[in-house]
Amino acid sequence: MGTWAGNIERITMENSFYRKVIHTGKHMQLVVMTLQPGEEIGLEVHGDIDQFIRVEEGVATLNTGPAKDVVEQSVAIGPDWAVIVPAGTWHNVINSGLGPLRLYTIYSPAEHADGTVHRTKADADADPHHHH
């Protein structure tokens, strides 16, 4: 893959899809997401993937813990907040606001197939290549 350059704030703010892969490199992947009020990513863990999340618009609750049934930390996050979720950490992002939650995330290494677009969470959940 070649070099990617773009206005990530604009791309994130203009995104209306639940998930859209923007760029996939050899060791990382850039994805933009929009969650509607009350929508959540769903409890997940990436065994060998570190994840960086940055909120551009909206408010969310981030729950993290060492096991599927253990929440050690619950943090309210909003615009300009960033989070790093280490590999092996169970986590969920929940849109706790009244409007869309717009964020971008970087997976290292890549998590989704290059070019993936999920218009809705239902599309993501139905994708046989999508896994938590």
CSV table of N, CA and C in Angstrom, one decimal:
chain,number,residue,atom,x,y,z
A,1,MET,N,0.8,-1.2,0.0
A,1,MET,CA,0.0,0.0,0.0
A,1,MET,C,0.9,1.2,0.0
A,2,GLY,N,0.4,2.3,-0.6
A,2,GLY,CA,1.1,3.5,-0.7
A,2,GLY,C,0.8,4.4,0.5
A,3,THR,N,1.4,5.6,0.5
A,3,THR,CA,1.2,6.6,1.5
A,3,THR,C,-0.2,7.1,1.4
A,4,TRP,N,-0.8,7.3,2.6
A,4,TRP,CA,-2.1,8.0,2.7
A,4,TRP,C,-2.0,9.3,3.3
A,5,ALA,N,-2.7,10.3,2.8
A,5,ALA,CA,-2.7,11.6,3.4
A,5,ALA,C,-4.1,12.2,3.2
A,6,GLY,N,-4.7,12.8,4.2
A,6,GLY,CA,-6.0,13.3,4.1
A,6,GLY,C,-6.4,14.1,5.3
A,7,ASN,N,-7.5,14.9,5.2
A,7,ASN,CA,-8.0,15.7,6.4
A,7,ASN,C,-8.9,14.7,7.2
A,8,ILE,N,-8.3,14.1,8.2
A,8,ILE,CA,-9.1,13.1,8.9
A,8,ILE,C,-10.3,13.7,9.7
A,9,GLU,N,-10.1,14.9,10.1
A,9,GLU,CA,-11.3,15.5,10.8
A,9,GLU,C,-12.5,15.7,9.9
A,10,ARG,N,-12.2,16.2,8.7
A,10,ARG,CA,-13.3,16.4,7.7
A,10,ARG,C,-13.9,15.0,7.3
A,11,ILE,N,-13.0,14.0,7.0
A,11,ILE,CA,-13.5,12.7,6.6
A,11,ILE,C,-14.3,12.1,7.7
A,12,THR,N,-13.9,12.2,8.9
A,12,THR,CA,-14.7,11.7,10.0
A,12,THR,C,-16.0,12.4,10.2
A,13,MET,N,-16.0,13.7,10.1
A,13,MET,CA,-17.3,14.5,10.3
A,13,MET,C,-18.2,14.3,9.1
A,14,GLU,N,-17.8,14.0,7.9
A,14,GLU,CA,-18.6,13.7,6.8
A,14,GLU,C,-19.1,12.3,6.6
A,15,ASN,N,-18.5,11.4,7.4
A,15,ASN,CA,-18.9,10.0,7.3
A,15,ASN,C,-20.3,9.7,7.9
A,16,SER,N,-21.1,9.1,7.1
A,16,SER,CA,-22.5,8.7,7.6
A,16,SER,C,-22.6,7.2,7.8
A,17,PHE,N,-21.6,6.4,7.5
A,17,PHE,CA,-21.6,5.0,7.6
A,17,PHE,C,-21.2,4.6,9.0
A,18,TYR,N,-21.7,3.4,9.4
A,18,TYR,CA,-21.3,2.8,10.7
A,18,TYR,C,-19.8,2.6,10.8
A,19,ARG,N,-19.3,2.0,9.7
A,19,ARG,CA,-17.9,1.7,9.6
A,19,ARG,C,-17.4,1.9,8.2
A,20,LYS,N,-16.2,2.5,8.0
A,20,LYS,CA,-15.6,2.7,6.7
A,20,LYS,C,-14.1,2.6,6.8
A,21,VAL,N,-13.5,1.6,6.2
A,21,VAL,CA,-12.1,1.5,6.2
A,21,VAL,C,-11.5,2.6,5.2
A,22,ILE,N,-10.6,3.4,5.7
A,22,ILE,CA,-10.1,4.5,4.9
A,22,ILE,C,-8.7,4.0,4.3
A,23,HIS,N,-7.9,3.4,5.1
A,23,HIS,CA,-6.6,2.9,4.6
A,23,HIS,C,-6.1,1.7,5.3
A,24,THR,N,-5.5,0.8,4.6
A,24,THR,CA,-4.9,-0.4,5.3
A,24,THR,C,-3.5,-0.4,4.8
A,25,GLY,N,-2.6,-0.4,5.8
A,25,GLY,CA,-1.2,-0.5,5.6
A,25,GLY,C,-0.7,-1.9,6.0
A,26,LYS,N,0.6,-2.1,6.0
A,26,LYS,CA,1.2,-3.4,6.4
A,26,LYS,C,1.0,-3.6,7.9
A,27,HIS,N,1.1,-2.6,8.7
A,27,HIS,CA,1.0,-2.8,10.1
A,27,HIS,C,-0.1,-2.0,10.9
A,28,MET,N,-0.9,-1.3,10.1
A,28,MET,CA,-2.0,-0.5,10.7
A,28,MET,C,-3.1,-0.2,9.8
A,29,GLN,N,-4.2,0.2,10.3
A,29,GLN,CA,-5.4,0.4,9.5
A,29,GLN,C,-6.2,1.6,10.1
A,30,LEU,N,-6.6,2.5,9.2
A,30,LEU,CA,-7.4,3.7,9.6
A,30,LEU,C,-8.9,3.5,9.3
A,31,VAL,N,-9.8,3.6,10.2
A,31,VAL,CA,-11.2,3.4,10.0
A,31,VAL,C,-12.0,4.6,10.6
A,32,VAL,N,-13.0,5.0,9.9
A,32,VAL,CA,-13.9,6.0,10.5
A,32,VAL,C,-15.3,5.3,10.9
A,33,MET,N,-15.9,5.8,11.9
A,33,MET,CA,-17.2,5.2,12.4
A,33,MET,C,-18.1,6.3,12.8
A,34,THR,N,-19.4,6.1,12.6
A,34,THR,CA,-20.5,6.9,13.1
A,34,THR,C,-21.5,6.0,13.8
A,35,LEU,N,-21.7,6.2,15.1
A,35,LEU,CA,-22.7,5.5,15.9
A,35,LEU,C,-23.9,6.4,16.2
A,36,GLN,N,-25.1,5.9,16.0
A,36,GLN,CA,-26.3,6.7,16.3
A,36,GLN,C,-26.5,6.7,17.8
A,37,PRO,N,-27.4,7.6,18.3
A,37,PRO,CA,-27.7,7.6,19.7
A,37,PRO,C,-28.1,6.3,20.2
A,38,GLY,N,-27.5,5.8,21.3
A,38,GLY,CA,-27.8,4.6,21.9
A,38,GLY,C,-27.1,3.4,21.3
A,39,GLU,N,-26.5,3.6,20.1
A,39,GLU,CA,-25.8,2.5,19.4
A,39,GLU,C,-24.5,2.2,20.1
A,40,GLU,N,-24.0,1.0,20.0
A,40,GLU,CA,-22.7,0.6,20.6
A,40,GLU,C,-22.0,-0.3,19.6
A,41,ILE,N,-20.7,-0.3,19.8
A,41,ILE,CA,-19.9,-1.2,19.0
A,41,ILE,C,-20.1,-2.6,19.4
A,42,GLY,N,-20.3,-2.8,20.6
A,42,GLY,CA,-20.5,-4.2,21.1
A,42,GLY,C,-19.3,-4.7,21.8
A,43,LEU,N,-19.4,-5.4,22.9
A,43,LEU,CA,-18.3,-5.9,23.6
A,43,LEU,C,-17.4,-6.8,22.8
A,44,GLU,N,-16.1,-6.4,22.7
A,44,GLU,CA,-15.2,-7.1,21.9
A,44,GLU,C,-13.8,-7.1,22.5
A,45,VAL,N,-12.9,-8.0,22.0
A,45,VAL,CA,-11.5,-8.0,22.3
A,45,VAL,C,-10.7,-8.3,21.1
A,46,HIS,N,-9.6,-7.7,20.9
A,46,HIS,CA,-8.6,-8.0,19.9
A,46,HIS,C,-7.4,-8.6,20.5
A,47,GLY,N,-7.2,-9.9,20.3
A,47,GLY,CA,-6.1,-10.6,21.0
A,47,GLY,C,-4.7,-10.0,20.7
A,48,ASP,N,-4.5,-9.6,19.4
A,48,ASP,CA,-3.1,-9.2,19.1
A,48,ASP,C,-3.1,-7.9,18.4
A,49,ILE,N,-4.2,-7.1,18.7
A,49,ILE,CA,-4.3,-5.8,18.0
A,49,ILE,C,-4.5,-4.7,19.0
A,50,ASP,N,-3.6,-3.7,19.0
A,50,ASP,CA,-3.7,-2.4,19.8
A,50,ASP,C,-4.7,-1.5,19.0
A,51,GLN,N,-5.5,-0.8,19.7
A,51,GLN,CA,-6.5,0.1,19.1
A,51,GLN,C,-6.4,1.5,19.7
A,52,PHE,N,-6.3,2.5,18.8
A,52,PHE,CA,-6.4,3.9,19.1
A,52,PHE,C,-7.7,4.4,18.7
A,53,ILE,N,-8.4,5.2,19.5
A,53,ILE,CA,-9.8,5.7,19.2
A,53,ILE,C,-9.7,7.2,19.5
A,54,ARG,N,-10.2,8.0,18.6
A,54,ARG,CA,-10.3,9.5,18.8
A,54,ARG,C,-11.7,9.9,18.4
A,55,VAL,N,-12.4,10.6,19.4
A,55,VAL,CA,-13.7,11.2,19.1
A,55,VAL,C,-13.6,12.6,18.5
A,56,GLU,N,-14.4,12.8,17.4
A,56,GLU,CA,-14.5,14.1,16.8
A,56,GLU,C,-15.7,14.8,17.2
A,57,GLU,N,-16.8,14.0,17.4
A,57,GLU,CA,-18.1,14.6,17.7
A,57,GLU,C,-19.0,13.7,18.5
A,58,GLY,N,-19.7,14.2,19.5
A,58,GLY,CA,-20.6,13.4,20.3
A,58,GLY,C,-19.9,13.0,21.6
A,59,VAL,N,-20.7,12.2,22.4
A,59,VAL,CA,-20.2,11.7,23.7
A,59,VAL,C,-20.5,10.2,23.7
A,60,ALA,N,-19.6,9.6,24.5
A,60,ALA,CA,-19.7,8.1,24.6
A,60,ALA,C,-19.2,7.6,25.9
A,61,THR,N,-19.6,6.4,26.2
A,61,THR,CA,-19.1,5.7,27.4
A,61,THR,C,-18.2,4.6,26.9
A,62,LEU,N,-17.0,4.5,27.4
A,62,LEU,CA,-16.1,3.5,27.1
A,62,LEU,C,-15.9,2.6,28.3
A,63,ASN,N,-16.2,1.3,28.1
A,63,ASN,CA,-16.1,0.3,29.2
A,63,ASN,C,-14.9,-0.6,28.8
A,64,THR,N,-14.0,-0.9,29.7
A,64,THR,CA,-12.9,-1.7,29.5
A,64,THR,C,-12.7,-2.7,30.7
A,65,GLY,N,-12.1,-3.8,30.4
A,65,GLY,CA,-11.8,-4.8,31.4
A,65,GLY,C,-11.0,-5.9,30.9
A,66,PRO,N,-10.5,-6.8,31.9
A,66,PRO,CA,-9.6,-7.9,31.5
A,66,PRO,C,-10.4,-9.1,31.0
A,67,ALA,N,-11.7,-9.2,31.2
A,67,ALA,CA,-12.5,-10.3,30.9
A,67,ALA,C,-13.8,-9.9,30.4
A,68,LYS,N,-14.5,-10.8,29.6
A,68,LYS,CA,-15.8,-10.4,29.0
A,68,LYS,C,-16.8,-9.9,30.1
A,69,ASP,N,-16.8,-10.5,31.3
A,69,ASP,CA,-17.8,-10.2,32.3
A,69,ASP,C,-17.2,-9.3,33.4
A,70,VAL,N,-16.1,-8.6,33.1
A,70,VAL,CA,-15.5,-7.8,34.2
A,70,VAL,C,-15.2,-6.4,33.5
A,71,VAL,N,-15.9,-5.4,34.0
A,71,VAL,CA,-15.7,-4.0,33.6
A,71,VAL,C,-14.9,-3.3,34.8
A,72,GLU,N,-13.6,-3.0,34.5
A,72,GLU,CA,-12.7,-2.4,35.5
A,72,GLU,C,-12.8,-0.9,35.4
A,73,GLN,N,-13.1,-0.4,34.2
A,73,GLN,CA,-13.1,1.1,34.0
A,73,GLN,C,-14.2,1.5,33.1
A,74,SER,N,-14.9,2.5,33.4
A,74,SER,CA,-16.0,3.1,32.6
A,74,SER,C,-15.7,4.6,32.5
A,75,VAL,N,-15.4,5.1,31.3
A,75,VAL,CA,-15.0,6.5,31.1
A,75,VAL,C,-15.9,7.2,30.2
A,76,ALA,N,-16.3,8.4,30.5
A,76,ALA,CA,-17.1,9.3,29.6
A,76,ALA,C,-16.0,10.0,28.7
A,77,ILE,N,-16.3,9.9,27.4
A,77,ILE,CA,-15.3,10.5,26.4
A,77,ILE,C,-16.2,11.4,25.5
A,78,GLY,N,-15.5,12.4,25.0
A,78,GLY,CA,-16.2,13.4,24.1
A,78,GLY,C,-15.2,13.9,23.1
A,79,PRO,N,-15.6,15.0,22.4
A,79,PRO,CA,-14.8,15.6,21.3
A,79,PRO,C,-13.4,15.8,21.8
A,80,ASP,N,-12.4,15.5,20.9
A,80,ASP,CA,-11.0,15.6,21.1
A,80,ASP,C,-10.4,14.7,22.1
A,81,TRP,N,-11.2,13.7,22.7
A,81,TRP,CA,-10.6,12.7,23.6
A,81,TRP,C,-10.1,11.6,22.7
A,82,ALA,N,-9.0,11.0,23.2
A,82,ALA,CA,-8.4,9.8,22.6
A,82,ALA,C,-8.2,8.7,23.6
A,83,VAL,N,-8.3,7.5,23.2
A,83,VAL,CA,-8.2,6.3,24.0
A,83,VAL,C,-7.3,5.3,23.3
A,84,ILE,N,-6.4,4.6,24.1
A,84,ILE,CA,-5.7,3.5,23.6
A,84,ILE,C,-6.1,2.3,24.3
A,85,VAL,N,-6.6,1.3,23.5
A,85,VAL,CA,-7.1,0.0,24.1
A,85,VAL,C,-6.0,-1.0,23.7
A,86,PRO,N,-5.3,-1.5,24.7
A,86,PRO,CA,-4.2,-2.5,24.5
A,86,PRO,C,-4.8,-3.8,24.0
A,87,ALA,N,-4.0,-4.5,23.2
A,87,ALA,CA,-4.4,-5.9,22.8
A,87,ALA,C,-4.8,-6.7,24.0
A,88,GLY,N,-5.9,-7.5,23.9
A,88,GLY,CA,-6.3,-8.4,24.9
A,88,GLY,C,-7.3,-7.8,25.9
A,89,THR,N,-7.6,-6.5,25.7
A,89,THR,CA,-8.5,-5.8,26.6
A,89,THR,C,-9.9,-5.8,26.1
A,90,TRP,N,-10.9,-6.3,26.9
A,90,TRP,CA,-12.3,-6.3,26.5
A,90,TRP,C,-12.7,-4.8,26.5
A,91,HIS,N,-13.5,-4.4,25.5
A,91,HIS,CA,-14.0,-3.0,25.5
A,91,HIS,C,-15.3,-2.9,24.7
A,92,ASN,N,-16.0,-1.8,25.0
A,92,ASN,CA,-17.2,-1.4,24.3
A,92,ASN,C,-17.3,0.1,24.3
A,93,VAL,N,-17.7,0.6,23.2
A,93,VAL,CA,-18.0,2.1,23.0
A,93,VAL,C,-19.5,2.2,22.8
A,94,ILE,N,-20.1,3.0,23.6
A,94,ILE,CA,-21.6,3.2,23.6
A,94,ILE,C,-21.8,4.7,23.4
A,95,ASN,N,-22.6,5.0,22.3
A,95,ASN,CA,-23.0,6.4,22.1
A,95,ASN,C,-24.0,6.8,23.2
A,96,SER,N,-23.6,7.6,24.2
A,96,SER,CA,-24.4,8.0,25.3
A,96,SER,C,-25.0,9.4,25.1
A,97,GLY,N,-24.9,9.9,23.9
A,97,GLY,CA,-25.4,11.3,23.6
A,97,GLY,C,-26.7,11.3,22.9
A,98,LEU,N,-27.1,12.5,22.5
A,98,LEU,CA,-28.4,12.7,21.8
A,98,LEU,C,-28.2,12.7,20.3
A,99,GLY,N,-26.9,12.9,19.9
A,99,GLY,CA,-26.6,13.0,18.4
A,99,GLY,C,-25.6,11.9,18.0
A,100,PRO,N,-25.2,12.0,16.8
A,100,PRO,CA,-24.2,11.0,16.3
A,100,PRO,C,-22.9,11.1,17.0
A,101,LEU,N,-22.3,9.9,17.2
A,101,LEU,CA,-20.9,9.8,17.7
A,101,LEU,C,-20.0,9.6,16.5
A,102,ARG,N,-19.1,10.5,16.2
A,102,ARG,CA,-18.2,10.3,15.1
A,102,ARG,C,-16.8,10.2,15.6
A,103,LEU,N,-16.1,9.1,15.2
A,103,LEU,CA,-14.8,8.8,15.6
A,103,LEU,C,-14.0,8.2,14.5
A,104,TYR,N,-12.7,8.2,14.8
A,104,TYR,CA,-11.8,7.4,13.9
A,104,TYR,C,-11.0,6.5,14.8
A,105,THR,N,-10.6,5.4,14.3
A,105,THR,CA,-9.8,4.5,15.0
A,105,THR,C,-8.7,3.9,14.2
A,106,ILE,N,-7.6,3.6,14.8
A,106,ILE,CA,-6.4,3.0,14.2
A,106,ILE,C,-6.2,1.7,14.8
A,107,TYR,N,-6.2,0.6,14.0
A,107,TYR,CA,-5.9,-0.7,14.5
A,107,TYR,C,-4.4,-1.0,14.1
A,108,SER,N,-3.7,-1.7,15.0
A,108,SER,CA,-2.3,-2.1,14.7
A,108,SER,C,-2.1,-3.5,15.2
A,109,PRO,N,-2.0,-4.5,14.3
A,109,PRO,CA,-2.2,-4.4,12.9
A,109,PRO,C,-3.7,-4.3,12.5
A,110,ALA,N,-3.9,-4.4,11.2
A,110,ALA,CA,-5.3,-4.2,10.6
A,110,ALA,C,-6.3,-5.2,11.2
A,111,GLU,N,-7.5,-4.8,11.3
A,111,GLU,CA,-8.6,-5.6,11.9
A,111,GLU,C,-9.6,-6.0,10.8
A,112,HIS,N,-9.9,-5.1,9.8
A,112,HIS,CA,-10.9,-5.4,8.8
A,112,HIS,C,-10.3,-5.6,7.4
A,113,ALA,N,-11.1,-6.2,6.6
A,113,ALA,CA,-10.6,-6.3,5.2
A,113,ALA,C,-10.5,-5.0,4.6
A,114,ASP,N,-9.5,-4.8,3.8
A,114,ASP,CA,-9.3,-3.5,3.1
A,114,ASP,C,-10.5,-3.2,2.3
A,115,GLY,N,-11.0,-1.9,2.3
A,115,GLY,CA,-12.1,-1.5,1.6
A,115,GLY,C,-13.5,-1.7,2.2
A,116,THR,N,-13.5,-2.3,3.4
A,116,THR,CA,-14.7,-2.6,4.1
A,116,THR,C,-15.5,-1.3,4.3
A,117,VAL,N,-16.8,-1.4,4.0
A,117,VAL,CA,-17.8,-0.4,4.3
A,117,VAL,C,-19.0,-1.1,4.9
A,118,HIS,N,-19.4,-0.8,6.1
A,118,HIS,CA,-20.6,-1.2,6.8
A,118,HIS,C,-21.5,0.0,6.9
A,119,ARG,N,-22.6,0.0,6.2
A,119,ARG,CA,-23.5,1.2,6.2
A,119,ARG,C,-24.2,1.3,7.6
A,120,THR,N,-24.4,0.1,8.2
A,120,THR,CA,-25.1,0.1,9.5
A,120,THR,C,-24.4,-0.9,10.4
A,121,LYS,N,-24.7,-0.9,11.7
A,121,LYS,CA,-24.2,-1.9,12.6
A,121,LYS,C,-24.8,-3.3,12.2
A,122,ALA,N,-26.0,-3.3,11.8
A,122,ALA,CA,-26.6,-4.6,11.3
A,122,ALA,C,-25.8,-5.2,10.2
A,123,ASP,N,-25.4,-4.3,9.2
A,123,ASP,CA,-24.5,-4.8,8.1
A,123,ASP,C,-23.2,-5.4,8.7
A,124,ALA,N,-22.6,-4.7,9.7
A,124,ALA,CA,-21.4,-5.2,10.3
A,124,ALA,C,-21.6,-6.5,11.0
A,125,ASP,N,-22.7,-6.6,11.7
A,125,ASP,CA,-22.9,-7.9,12.4
A,125,ASP,C,-23.2,-9.0,11.5
A,126,ALA,N,-23.7,-8.7,10.3
A,126,ALA,CA,-24.1,-9.8,9.3
A,126,ALA,C,-22.9,-10.2,8.4
A,127,ASP,N,-21.8,-9.4,8.5
A,127,ASP,CA,-20.6,-9.6,7.6
A,127,ASP,C,-19.9,-10.8,8.2
A,128,PRO,N,-19.7,-11.9,7.4
A,128,PRO,CA,-19.0,-13.1,7.9
A,128,PRO,C,-17.5,-12.8,8.1
A,129,HIS,N,-17.0,-11.8,7.6
A,129,HIS,CA,-15.6,-11.5,7.8
A,129,HIS,C,-15.4,-10.6,9.0
A,130,HIS,N,-16.5,-10.1,9.6
A,130,HIS,CA,-16.4,-9.2,10.8
A,130,HIS,C,-16.4,-10.1,12.0
A,131,HIS,N,-15.5,-9.9,13.0
A,131,HIS,CA,-15.5,-10.7,14.2
A,131,HIS,C,-15.1,-9.8,15.4
A,132,HIS,N,-15.5,-10.2,16.5
A,132,HIS,CA,-15.2,-9.5,17.8
A,132,HIS,C,-14.1,-10.2,18.5
